[in-house]
Structure formats: C-alpha cells, structure tokens
Coordinates of C-alpha atoms in Angstrom, one line a residue:
M1 CA -1.7 -26.9 -3.4
I2 CA 1.4 -25.8 -1.8
S3 CA 0.5 -27.4 1.8
N4 CA 0.5 -31.0 0.0
N5 CA 4.4 -30.7 -0.4
I6 CA 4.2 -31.0 3.4
K7 CA 1.5 -33.0 3.9
E8 CA 1.5 -36.2 1.7
G9 CA 3.0 -39.4 1.7
A10 CA 5.2 -41.1 3.8
N11 CA 8.0 -38.6 4.5
N12 CA 5.9 -35.9 5.8
A13 CA 4.5 -37.9 8.5
P14 CA 6.5 -36.0 11.3
H15 CA 4.7 -32.5 9.5
R16 CA 1.1 -34.3 9.9
A17 CA 2.0 -35.5 13.6
L18 CA 2.3 -31.7 14.4
Y19 CA -0.7 -30.8 12.7
H20 CA -2.6 -33.6 15.1
A21 CA -0.9 -31.9 18.0
L22 CA -3.1 -28.9 17.1
G23 CA -6.3 -31.0 17.1
L24 CA -6.6 -31.2 13.4
T25 CA -8.3 -34.2 11.9
R26 CA -7.2 -36.4 8.8
E27 CA -10.1 -34.6 7.1
E28 CA -9.1 -31.1 8.1
I29 CA -5.3 -31.6 6.9
S30 CA -6.5 -32.9 3.6
R31 CA -7.8 -29.4 3.0
P32 CA -6.7 -26.6 1.7
L33 CA -4.6 -24.6 4.6
V34 CA -5.9 -20.8 4.7
G35 CA -3.8 -18.6 6.9
I36 CA -5.6 -16.1 8.6
V37 CA -3.5 -13.2 9.7
S38 CA -5.4 -11.4 12.7
S39 CA -4.5 -7.8 13.5
Y40 CA -6.2 -8.2 16.8
N41 CA -4.7 -6.8 19.9
E42 CA -6.5 -4.9 23.0
I43 CA -4.5 -1.4 22.7
V44 CA -5.6 -0.2 19.4
P45 CA -9.5 0.8 19.1
G46 CA -9.7 -0.3 15.5
H47 CA -8.2 -3.7 16.3
M48 CA -10.4 -4.9 19.5
N49 CA -13.2 -6.1 17.5
I50 CA -10.9 -8.3 14.9
D51 CA -11.3 -11.2 17.0
K52 CA -14.8 -11.3 15.9
I53 CA -14.0 -10.7 12.3
V54 CA -11.5 -13.4 12.3
D55 CA -14.3 -15.5 14.1
A56 CA -16.2 -14.8 11.2
V57 CA -13.8 -15.2 8.3
K58 CA -12.9 -18.9 9.9
L59 CA -16.4 -19.5 9.6
G60 CA -16.8 -18.5 5.8
V61 CA -13.5 -20.5 5.0
A62 CA -14.7 -23.9 6.8
M63 CA -18.1 -23.4 5.0
A64 CA -16.4 -23.0 1.5
G65 CA -14.3 -26.2 2.5
G66 CA -11.0 -25.0 3.7
T67 CA -9.0 -25.6 6.8
P68 CA -8.7 -22.0 8.6
I69 CA -5.6 -21.2 10.7
V70 CA -5.1 -18.0 12.6
F71 CA -1.5 -16.0 13.1
P72 CA -0.9 -12.7 14.6
A73 CA 0.3 -9.4 13.1
I74 CA 1.2 -6.4 15.0
A75 CA -0.3 -3.0 14.7
V76 CA 0.3 0.3 16.6
C77 CA -2.5 3.0 17.1
D78 CA -0.9 5.8 15.8
G79 CA -3.3 8.2 18.1
I80 CA -1.8 6.7 21.2
A81 CA 1.6 6.8 19.9
M82 CA 1.5 10.7 18.6
G83 CA 3.4 13.3 20.2
H84 CA 6.3 11.2 21.7
Q85 CA 9.0 9.0 21.2
G86 CA 6.1 6.1 20.2
M87 CA 5.4 7.8 16.8
K88 CA 9.1 6.9 15.9
Y89 CA 7.7 3.4 15.9
S90 CA 4.7 4.0 13.7
L91 CA 6.1 3.7 10.0
V92 CA 8.8 1.4 10.8
T93 CA 5.7 -1.6 11.8
R94 CA 4.6 -1.6 8.0
D95 CA 8.0 -3.1 7.3
L96 CA 7.9 -5.5 10.6
I97 CA 4.3 -6.6 9.7
A98 CA 5.5 -7.2 6.0
D99 CA 8.3 -9.4 6.9
S100 CA 6.7 -11.1 9.8
T101 CA 4.0 -12.0 7.7
E102 CA 6.3 -13.2 4.8
A103 CA 8.1 -15.7 7.3
M104 CA 4.8 -17.0 8.9
A105 CA 3.0 -17.6 5.4
I106 CA 6.1 -19.3 3.5
A107 CA 7.6 -21.2 6.7
H108 CA 4.0 -23.0 7.2
A109 CA 3.3 -23.5 3.4
F110 CA -0.3 -21.9 3.4
D111 CA -1.9 -22.3 0.3
A112 CA -4.1 -19.1 0.6
L113 CA -4.5 -16.3 3.1
V114 CA -6.9 -14.1 4.3
M115 CA -5.4 -10.6 6.0
V116 CA -7.6 -8.9 8.6
P117 CA -6.2 -5.6 9.1
N118 CA -7.4 -2.2 9.9
C119 CA -5.2 0.8 11.0
D120 CA -2.8 3.0 9.5
K121 CA 0.6 0.7 8.6
N122 CA -1.1 -2.3 9.3
V123 CA -3.2 -2.5 6.4
P124 CA 0.0 -1.5 3.5
G125 CA 2.1 -3.8 5.9
L126 CA -0.1 -6.7 4.9
L127 CA -0.6 -5.4 1.2
M128 CA 3.0 -5.6 0.7
A129 CA 3.2 -9.0 2.3
A130 CA 0.5 -10.4 -0.1
A131 CA 2.4 -8.9 -3.0
R132 CA 5.9 -10.7 -1.8
V133 CA 4.1 -14.2 -0.9
N134 CA 1.9 -14.1 -3.9
I135 CA -0.6 -17.0 -3.2
P136 CA -4.4 -16.2 -3.3
T137 CA -5.1 -13.5 -1.0
I138 CA -8.3 -11.6 0.3
F139 CA -8.6 -8.8 2.5
V140 CA -11.5 -8.0 5.3
S141 CA -10.6 -4.9 7.4
G142 CA -11.7 -4.1 11.1
G143 CA -14.5 -1.3 9.6
P144 CA -14.5 2.5 10.7
M145 CA -15.4 4.1 14.0
L146 CA -18.9 5.9 13.9
A147 CA -18.4 9.7 14.5
G148 CA -18.6 11.3 18.1
H149 CA -21.3 14.2 19.0
V150 CA -20.6 17.2 20.8
D151 CA -23.2 19.9 21.0
G152 CA -25.3 18.0 18.3
K153 CA -22.7 18.1 15.7
M154 CA -20.4 15.2 14.3
T155 CA -17.0 14.9 15.7
S156 CA -13.9 12.6 15.1
F157 CA -10.2 12.2 16.8
S158 CA -9.1 15.2 14.6
S159 CA -12.0 17.4 16.8
I160 CA -10.3 16.2 19.9
S161 CA -7.0 17.3 18.5
E162 CA -7.9 20.6 17.9
A163 CA -10.1 21.2 20.7
V164 CA -6.4 20.8 22.7
G165 CA -5.3 24.0 20.6
E166 CA -8.5 25.7 21.3
F167 CA -8.3 25.0 25.4
N168 CA -4.4 26.2 25.2
A169 CA -5.4 29.6 23.5
G170 CA -8.1 30.5 25.8
K171 CA -11.0 29.5 23.6
I172 CA -12.6 26.7 25.8
G173 CA -12.5 25.7 29.1
A174 CA -11.9 22.2 30.8
E175 CA -15.2 21.2 30.9
K176 CA -15.3 21.4 26.9
L177 CA -12.3 20.1 26.5
D178 CA -13.5 16.9 28.5
E179 CA -16.6 16.6 26.6
Y180 CA -14.8 15.9 23.5
E181 CA -12.2 13.6 25.2
K182 CA -15.7 11.6 26.4
H183 CA -17.8 11.6 23.2
G184 CA -14.9 12.1 20.2
C185 CA -14.6 8.2 19.7
P186 CA -17.5 6.1 20.9
T187 CA -16.8 3.1 19.3
C188 CA -14.3 0.6 18.0
G189 CA -12.8 1.0 15.0
S190 CA -10.5 2.8 12.8
C191 CA -11.2 6.9 13.5
S192 CA -14.0 8.1 11.5
G193 CA -12.7 10.5 9.1
M194 CA -10.6 9.7 5.8
Y195 CA -7.6 9.4 7.8
T196 CA -5.0 7.1 6.9
A197 CA -6.6 3.7 8.0
N198 CA -9.8 4.6 6.0
S199 CA -8.1 5.4 3.2
M200 CA -5.9 2.4 2.9
N201 CA -8.9 0.2 3.8
C202 CA -11.0 2.0 0.6
L203 CA -7.8 2.0 -1.7
T204 CA -8.0 -1.7 -0.9
E205 CA -11.2 -1.8 -2.3
V206 CA -10.0 0.0 -5.1
L207 CA -7.1 -2.2 -5.7
G208 CA -9.3 -5.4 -6.2
M209 CA -8.1 -6.8 -2.7
G210 CA -11.0 -6.1 -0.6
L211 CA -14.7 -6.7 -1.3
K212 CA -17.3 -4.2 -1.5
G213 CA -17.7 -2.3 1.9
N214 CA -14.3 -3.3 3.1
G215 CA -13.2 0.2 3.4
T216 CA -16.6 1.7 4.6
I217 CA -19.1 -0.9 6.7
P218 CA -19.1 0.8 10.2
A219 CA -17.2 -1.8 12.8
V220 CA -20.1 -2.1 15.1
Y221 CA -22.5 -2.9 12.2
S222 CA -23.7 -6.6 11.8
E223 CA -22.9 -6.2 8.2
R224 CA -19.3 -6.2 8.9
I225 CA -19.5 -9.4 10.2
E226 CA -21.4 -11.0 6.9
L227 CA -18.8 -9.5 5.0
A228 CA -16.0 -11.5 6.7
K229 CA -17.9 -14.5 6.5
H230 CA -18.0 -13.8 2.7
A231 CA -14.5 -12.9 2.4
G232 CA -13.7 -16.0 3.7
M233 CA -15.9 -18.1 1.8
Q234 CA -14.4 -16.1 -1.5
I235 CA -10.7 -17.0 -0.6
M236 CA -11.5 -20.6 -1.6
E237 CA -12.8 -19.1 -4.9
L238 CA -9.5 -17.5 -5.4
L239 CA -8.0 -20.5 -4.8
K240 CA -9.9 -22.5 -7.0
K241 CA -8.9 -20.0 -9.7
D242 CA -5.7 -19.3 -8.9
I243 CA -5.9 -15.5 -8.7
K244 CA -2.9 -13.8 -6.8
P245 CA -2.4 -10.5 -5.4
R246 CA 0.0 -9.6 -8.4
D247 CA -2.7 -10.6 -10.7
I248 CA -5.0 -8.2 -9.5
M249 CA -2.5 -5.4 -8.0
T250 CA -1.0 -4.4 -11.6
E251 CA -0.1 -1.0 -13.0
K252 CA -3.7 -0.1 -14.2
A253 CA -4.9 -1.2 -10.4
F254 CA -2.4 1.2 -9.0
M255 CA -3.1 4.0 -11.5
N256 CA -7.2 3.6 -10.3
A257 CA -5.8 3.8 -6.7
L258 CA -4.5 7.1 -7.4
A259 CA -7.3 8.4 -8.9
C260 CA -9.8 7.3 -6.1
D261 CA -7.3 8.8 -4.0
M262 CA -7.6 12.0 -5.6
A263 CA -11.2 12.1 -5.9
L264 CA -11.7 10.8 -2.0
G265 CA -9.2 13.0 -0.7
C266 CA -7.3 10.4 1.3
S267 CA -4.6 10.6 4.0
T268 CA -1.2 12.1 2.3
N269 CA 0.1 8.7 3.9
S270 CA -1.0 7.0 0.5
M271 CA 1.8 9.1 -1.2
L272 CA 4.1 6.7 0.7
H273 CA 2.2 3.4 1.1
L274 CA 1.0 3.3 -2.5
P275 CA 4.8 3.2 -4.0
A276 CA 5.8 0.8 -1.1
I277 CA 3.2 -1.6 -2.3
A278 CA 3.7 -1.3 -5.8
H279 CA 7.5 -1.8 -5.3
E280 CA 6.8 -5.3 -3.9
C281 CA 4.7 -6.1 -7.0
G282 CA 7.6 -4.8 -8.9
I283 CA 6.1 -1.6 -10.2
E284 CA 7.7 1.7 -9.5
L285 CA 5.5 4.6 -8.6
N286 CA 6.6 7.7 -9.5
L287 CA 4.9 10.4 -7.8
D288 CA 4.7 13.0 -10.7
I289 CA 2.2 10.3 -12.1
A290 CA 0.2 11.8 -9.0
N291 CA -0.1 15.4 -10.5
E292 CA -0.8 14.0 -13.8
I293 CA -3.7 11.9 -12.5
S294 CA -5.0 14.8 -10.1
D295 CA -5.0 17.1 -13.1
R296 CA -8.2 15.2 -14.7
T297 CA -9.5 13.7 -11.8
P298 CA -12.2 15.9 -9.8
N299 CA -12.3 15.9 -5.8
L300 CA -15.6 14.7 -5.1
C301 CA -15.4 14.3 -1.4
H302 CA -14.8 16.3 1.7
L303 CA -14.6 13.8 4.2
A304 CA -13.0 14.7 7.9
P305 CA -10.9 16.5 8.7
A306 CA -11.6 18.2 5.0
G307 CA -14.9 18.9 5.6
N308 CA -18.1 17.7 8.1
T309 CA -19.0 14.2 6.8
Y310 CA -17.6 10.8 8.2
M311 CA -17.4 7.2 7.1
E312 CA -20.9 6.4 8.1
Q313 CA -22.2 8.7 5.8
L314 CA -19.4 7.6 2.8
N315 CA -21.1 3.7 3.5
E316 CA -24.7 5.0 3.6
A317 CA -23.8 7.1 -0.2
G318 CA -22.8 3.8 -1.7
G319 CA -19.6 3.8 -0.4
V320 CA -16.2 3.0 -2.7
Y321 CA -18.0 1.5 -5.6
A322 CA -20.5 4.4 -5.8
L323 CA -17.5 6.8 -5.9
M324 CA -15.7 4.7 -8.6
N325 CA -19.2 4.7 -10.8
E326 CA -19.1 8.7 -10.6
L327 CA -15.2 8.1 -12.2
S328 CA -16.2 5.8 -14.4
K329 CA -18.5 8.2 -16.2
K330 CA -15.7 10.4 -17.3
N331 CA -13.5 7.1 -18.0
L332 CA -11.3 7.7 -15.5
L333 CA -10.6 4.4 -14.3
N334 CA -9.3 1.0 -16.0
T335 CA -12.5 -0.8 -15.7
D336 CA -11.0 -4.0 -17.1
C337 CA -8.9 -5.0 -13.9
I338 CA -9.5 -8.2 -12.3
T339 CA -10.3 -8.3 -8.8
C340 CA -11.0 -10.6 -5.6
T341 CA -14.5 -10.9 -6.5
G342 CA -13.4 -12.9 -9.6
K343 CA -15.0 -10.3 -11.8
T344 CA -13.5 -6.8 -13.3
V345 CA -14.0 -3.5 -11.7
G346 CA -16.5 -2.4 -14.5
E347 CA -18.8 -5.5 -13.7
N348 CA -18.4 -4.9 -10.0
I349 CA -19.3 -1.1 -10.0
K350 CA -22.0 -0.8 -12.8
D351 CA -24.7 -1.0 -10.8
C352 CA -23.5 0.8 -7.8
K353 CA -25.5 4.3 -7.7
N354 CA -24.3 7.3 -5.8
K355 CA -27.1 7.6 -2.6
N356 CA -26.2 11.1 -1.4
T357 CA -24.8 13.8 -3.8
N358 CA -23.9 16.1 -0.6
V359 CA -21.3 13.0 0.7
I360 CA -20.4 11.8 -3.2
R361 CA -20.2 15.0 -5.2
D362 CA -21.4 14.2 -8.7
I363 CA -18.8 13.8 -11.4
D364 CA -20.3 17.2 -13.3
D365 CA -20.0 18.8 -10.0
P366 CA -16.9 18.7 -8.0
Y367 CA -15.3 20.4 -5.1
S368 CA -12.8 21.0 -7.2
K369 CA -11.7 20.1 -11.3
T370 CA -8.3 18.5 -9.7
G371 CA -7.5 15.9 -7.0
G372 CA -7.5 16.2 -3.4
I373 CA -3.6 15.8 -3.2
A374 CA -0.7 17.3 -4.8
V375 CA 3.3 16.8 -5.4
L376 CA 5.1 20.0 -5.1
R377 CA 8.9 20.5 -6.5
G378 CA 11.3 23.5 -6.0
N379 CA 14.6 24.2 -4.6
L380 CA 13.6 23.3 -1.2
A381 CA 11.9 19.8 -2.1
P382 CA 13.6 19.1 -5.3
D383 CA 12.8 15.1 -5.2
S384 CA 9.3 16.4 -4.1
C385 CA 6.7 16.9 -1.3
V386 CA 3.3 16.0 -0.5
V387 CA 0.0 18.3 0.5
K388 CA -3.6 17.6 1.2
R389 CA -4.7 20.3 -1.2
S390 CA -8.4 19.5 -0.5
A391 CA -7.8 20.5 3.6
V392 CA -6.3 23.7 2.7
A393 CA -8.0 26.7 3.0
P394 CA -8.2 28.8 -0.3
E395 CA -6.4 31.6 0.9
M396 CA -3.6 29.1 2.0
L397 CA -2.9 27.6 -1.4
S398 CA -0.5 29.9 -2.4
H399 CA 1.7 31.4 0.6
S400 CA 4.8 33.6 1.3
G401 CA 6.5 34.0 4.8
P402 CA 9.3 33.8 7.0
A403 CA 10.4 30.7 8.0
R404 CA 10.3 29.7 11.6
V405 CA 13.1 26.8 12.1
F406 CA 12.9 24.0 14.5
D407 CA 15.0 20.8 14.6
C408 CA 12.5 18.4 16.2
E409 CA 8.8 18.2 16.9
E410 CA 8.7 18.9 20.3
D411 CA 10.8 22.4 19.7
A412 CA 8.0 23.3 17.6
M413 CA 5.2 22.7 19.8
N414 CA 6.6 24.6 22.9
A415 CA 6.9 27.7 20.2
I416 CA 3.5 27.2 19.1
L417 CA 1.9 26.9 22.3
G418 CA 4.0 29.5 23.7
G419 CA 2.2 31.9 21.4
K420 CA 5.7 32.5 19.6
I421 CA 4.2 31.9 16.1
N422 CA 2.7 34.7 13.9
P423 CA 0.3 35.1 11.3
G424 CA 2.0 34.7 7.9
D425 CA 5.1 32.6 9.3
V426 CA 6.0 29.2 7.6
V427 CA 7.0 26.5 10.5
V428 CA 9.8 24.2 9.1
I429 CA 10.4 20.9 11.4
R430 CA 13.3 18.9 10.1
Y431 CA 15.5 16.0 10.9
E432 CA 12.0 13.8 11.4
G433 CA 12.4 12.2 8.5
P434 CA 12.8 8.4 7.7
K435 CA 16.6 8.2 8.6
G436 CA 16.5 11.4 10.6
G437 CA 13.8 10.9 12.9
P438 CA 14.3 7.7 12.6
G439 CA 10.6 6.8 11.6
M440 CA 9.3 9.7 9.9
R441 CA 7.0 11.0 12.9
E442 CA 3.7 12.2 12.1
M443 CA 3.2 16.0 13.0
L444 CA -0.5 15.9 13.8
N445 CA 0.1 17.8 17.3
P446 CA 1.9 21.1 15.8
T447 CA -0.9 21.2 13.1
S448 CA -3.8 20.7 15.0
A449 CA -2.2 23.1 17.6
I450 CA -2.1 25.5 15.1
M451 CA -5.5 25.3 13.9
G452 CA -7.1 25.3 17.7
M453 CA -4.9 28.4 18.0
G454 CA -6.8 30.4 14.8
L455 CA -3.5 30.2 12.7
G456 CA -4.9 27.6 10.3
E457 CA -5.6 30.2 7.5
S458 CA -2.2 32.2 7.9
V459 CA 0.8 29.7 8.7
A460 CA 2.0 26.7 7.1
L461 CA 4.0 24.3 8.0
I462 CA 7.1 22.0 6.2
T463 CA 8.5 19.0 7.6
D464 CA 10.7 16.1 6.4
G465 CA 8.0 14.0 8.9
R466 CA 4.9 13.0 7.6
F467 CA 1.0 14.2 8.6
S468 CA -1.8 12.3 10.0
G469 CA -4.4 11.6 7.9
A470 CA -6.2 13.9 10.7
T471 CA -4.5 16.9 9.9
R472 CA -5.8 19.5 8.0
G473 CA -4.4 23.1 6.7
A474 CA -1.5 23.9 4.7
A475 CA 0.9 21.1 5.8
I476 CA 3.2 20.0 3.6
G477 CA 5.2 16.8 4.2
H478 CA 7.7 14.3 3.2
V479 CA 10.1 16.6 2.0
S480 CA 12.8 14.7 0.2
P481 CA 15.4 14.8 0.3
E482 CA 15.5 14.8 4.1
A483 CA 17.6 17.0 6.6
A484 CA 19.6 14.1 7.8
V485 CA 21.3 13.5 4.5
G486 CA 21.7 17.3 3.5
G487 CA 18.4 17.9 1.5
P488 CA 18.0 21.7 1.3
I489 CA 15.6 21.6 4.4
A490 CA 18.6 21.2 6.2
L491 CA 19.9 24.2 4.9
V492 CA 16.9 26.7 5.6
K493 CA 17.4 29.5 8.1
E494 CA 15.5 31.2 10.6
G495 CA 13.9 34.2 8.6
D496 CA 14.4 32.9 5.3
I497 CA 11.2 33.5 2.9
I498 CA 9.8 30.3 1.6
S499 CA 7.0 30.4 -1.3
I500 CA 4.6 28.1 -1.5
D501 CA 2.3 27.8 -4.5
I502 CA 0.1 24.7 -4.5
P503 CA -2.0 25.1 -7.8
A504 CA 1.4 25.2 -9.7
N505 CA 2.9 22.6 -7.6
K506 CA 5.9 24.4 -6.4
I507 CA 7.5 25.0 -3.2
N508 CA 10.9 27.1 -3.0
V509 CA 12.8 29.0 -0.5
E510 CA 13.7 32.5 -1.8
I511 CA 17.7 32.1 -2.0
S512 CA 20.2 32.1 -4.7
D513 CA 21.8 28.8 -6.0
E514 CA 25.4 30.6 -5.3
E515 CA 23.9 30.8 -1.2
M516 CA 22.4 27.3 -1.0
Q517 CA 25.8 26.0 -2.8
S518 CA 27.2 28.0 0.3
R519 CA 25.3 26.5 2.7
K520 CA 25.7 23.3 1.1
S521 CA 29.5 23.1 1.7
E522 CA 29.1 24.0 5.1
W523 CA 26.6 21.6 6.0
R524 CA 27.7 18.2 8.2
P525 CA 25.8 15.3 9.1
R526 CA 24.3 14.8 12.5
E527 CA 25.3 12.2 15.0
P528 CA 22.3 9.9 14.7
K529 CA 19.4 10.1 17.4
I530 CA 19.4 6.3 18.0
T531 CA 21.8 4.2 17.7
T532 CA 20.6 0.4 18.8
G533 CA 17.9 -1.7 18.2
Y534 CA 15.5 -1.8 15.7
L535 CA 15.1 1.8 14.6
A536 CA 19.0 1.8 14.5
R537 CA 18.8 -0.8 11.6
Y538 CA 15.7 0.6 10.2
A539 CA 17.4 4.2 9.4
S540 CA 20.4 2.3 8.1
L541 CA 18.4 0.8 5.2
V542 CA 15.3 3.2 4.8
T543 CA 14.9 5.3 1.5
S544 CA 13.3 9.0 1.6
G545 CA 9.9 9.5 1.6
N546 CA 9.4 10.3 -2.2
R547 CA 10.1 6.8 -2.7
G548 CA 7.8 5.2 -0.4
A549 CA 10.1 5.2 2.8
I550 CA 11.2 1.7 1.6
L551 CA 13.5 -0.5 3.0
E552 CA 17.0 -0.6 0.7
I553 CA 19.6 -3.4 0.9
K554 CA 23.1 -1.5 0.0
K555 CA 25.2 -3.2 -2.6

C-alpha cells in the first residue's frame, strides 16, 4: 500500500499522530486509505444530493475493509453560469479540478480513490486526475434529473431556454414561461437530456471507469444509493487486483467511447473532453478518427434535445450497457477491454437486453447509419470544427448563406432578439474560443433564441466557442484555429457566403485563397480581454478546441 510509506515505523509517528487527530483508530490507520472525492455543493442542482452518495460510498468502502476519507472538488453549474461572465469560468474549472485532485491525492498518499462527480466539467476533470495519479479508482456520479412536465409533455432545461425565445417572439405569454420555469427542472440531478453531464457520465461507463447504471440511474432513485455502496466495495477489489485507470482507459477503450458517443448522440463537448482525458493517459486522439468511427457507427438514440426521450427512459430501456450490446452485434466495440468491474466489456454487456426500441433503436433500424457527431473541415476551419449532426434539421444538413458577424455572444444575442437575423443567415460568433474568450463560453442562449424564434430550420450558427449539450440545430462550434490566434474565422466579413455540408464534413467561406491571404496580412491580434487572475494564466497556456483545449507549457 502506498500509504504504508507514511504510516509504518517509528519515523512515521508524526503522521500517525495527525491521523489520530482526525479521530482515526489504529485499526482504521492500518487499513488502505481510500480518498473519496466529493463534488457536493449547494449551488449546483446536480450536486446537492452528492452528500448522500458520498455517505453510501463511505459505507461501502468500510464494509469491504478500507478506511474512507473525504476531500472536496469544485463544480460550476453551466446553466447558472450561462449568458454572462460566469461562463468564462466553466471549461477552465476542468483543469482546476484535475490539478487540485492530483495535489490532494498525492500529498496524502491515498491508496485508492472513489470519484463522485456529476456535472459538465467535473466529470472530465476527475477522469483527467484519475489518469494522472493512476492509482486504483472508480467513479459513481450523482445521477440525472427526472424530466419535467408541461402541458402533459416531458420537458428539460433546453425546453426552458427555447421558451425564452418563444416568449421574446411573442409566441407564448409570461404565464406559460413561468410554467416552464417552475416545472422544467423538477428534481436534483444533472439536467435530464443527453447534455454534457449525462454524456460524460455515460461515457465513463463505456470507458470502464463506472459501474453499470452510473450514467442513467436517476439521482432520486434509491438504486443510486445502492450503486454508490457497490462502488465503495468495488474499489477494494480494484486495489487488491491492482487495476489502475491507465489499465482501463486504453486506446481501445477510447475507441469504444467514441463509438458510443456516436450511437448515443452525445454533447459536442465530448469532443473536447475525450481528447483531454486521453492526453492524460498518454494517448493522442486525432478528431479525424471521430469521422471514421461515425461512418461505421449508427445513431441509435435521440434523447433531448435531439428528440423527445430522456435519461430516465434510457435507464428503463437497459441503459448504456444495452446500447453497447446493440453495437456489439455488428462488432463495433472492443469487447476485450478490462473495466472497473474486474471483467471485460464483453462479459459486462452480454446479458443486457434492449427493453425499448423506441428509446434505443435496434442496430438494424437506426435513426441514421452514421453517428450523431460530425467533425468538419475547410478553409473556415482548417484544424476542424464540430457539430451534433443528430440534432440538426434535415434541411439544414447542407446550407449556404450570408455571414452575420459578431465579436462576442452579447452582440449576437442583441441582434437575434432584436429581429435582425433573417432566414438563410449564418450567424458567426468569434473571439469566444479558449484563448479569446477566454474560457470558450457555451452559446446556448443564442442557439435557444434562434430555435425559439422559429429560425432553427433556416439559420446556422458558427463559433470558435462551444455549445451546451442542450443546444440543437445547425450549431457548429470549436472552430479551430480560433479567432484570437488569427484563424480564418477572424477574417470573415459581414455578407461573405458560408457553405456548410455536414454529410460531406465540409465548411468553407466562399472567398479566394488570395483574398484570404490578403485579409490575413492585415489582421492584428487583439488585446486580451482579461489580464489578471486565473483566466489570464489559463489563456496563456490553453491550446485550441481541436486539441481538447488542454493546457500546454510552452517550451
């Protein structure tokens, strides 16, 4: 045990004295020390129940012979941070979480870890930390929220965001908007659609770092407490067998994650997080691989915002394992990967039936023969950009229209709500990338406004920022290189024709190479928006979206 290095022998009496100061008995000190990373707080709905999950994990660890010790991780609610300066602090917390967890785990010589995350950047941040520290680790999330109900129909956070656009367009009144507000998010948990939090919790299952149900069992179900106890017990098995995160998160496991990402129709943020997690495992994920996997992986799910099904229904249909079993019928998964169960993927999923083909389509009857996410390239995004293809209206899969150019989210919102965007337009929001934002804000408010005002089937939006998993429509993000480093998106002018061909994975601005080069020669970098504090340090180190917005020390 790692902790024996600071627990045993006369020279370690000072360490033991501090353990006694914690109230630990000699018996507890002698056992493996299991760090439980608690993301509990009272501001994020997805985290307000995590104290109960942590208590259950502690019990499971103790039942299996370990000593559980809790320490915290931060988490930002993207919904509350949305649409103001707070969103600059969302993506950047991923690295704060990874760094602080690494520091706590190594400084205190834990033998193993149980990660208890739930929301957007919290999950990938802890996966990154798990790969760095590389001691036996298991994940158990706080679980998804139940869907809301308005007018007898299931709703979610994205429904509320779009209702704001409908209200501003005069389509609904204040009373109906209030109904959405009060009934759209009815319980604790991560918002009920296939948004980023639920995408990452499901992909944690696929990667092999979470037990069955980690991504889908609703937060308010008692089954979630049972799952947490089992995770606490299972970490002791992983410790005995010395199975570590990098043994589990192999290149084959990441290929599985990309395949399930395509089949589930996950948030485009997964295209930021999977490369960043892989990087910590010593694996480089080229986003072109995503298109190769998408070409052979059918899209089997249309959960909100792409469709009208929700996480609780995915859970009832058999969850992530049932979806994986469907994919295995066409040999689309690496089934020999070891997982946190101590068994292989194939052993885990072999008896998991698809209980509802309206939620998880049969492998021979998919929504589409290709996956839910597409990576596009062209002279507007030579290093790539990303779109959630499964959430795009069929008529917008190919689109050409004049650019409406805005240098920040706020200016674009004013134009959209002011009725200045016309059918056929392509809204361009730039200088919102990892460096330029800084922090790569999500553009949920502009996309929701476009949808709510009835423009979702005629207007596209392109940005070097990113999108919430709650976004739907022809929303193309992560444009790389970003505007702040002189990427082509910085050179687009009002009225330029932009052509989008999602089936062909292409995006171009229709100007000549000579004109592009002329504009490039005239472009000058802008002064940083923020010059002090963490965001300034982040902007100086962060790479572009196509590389996962990882932090890289300049040599």
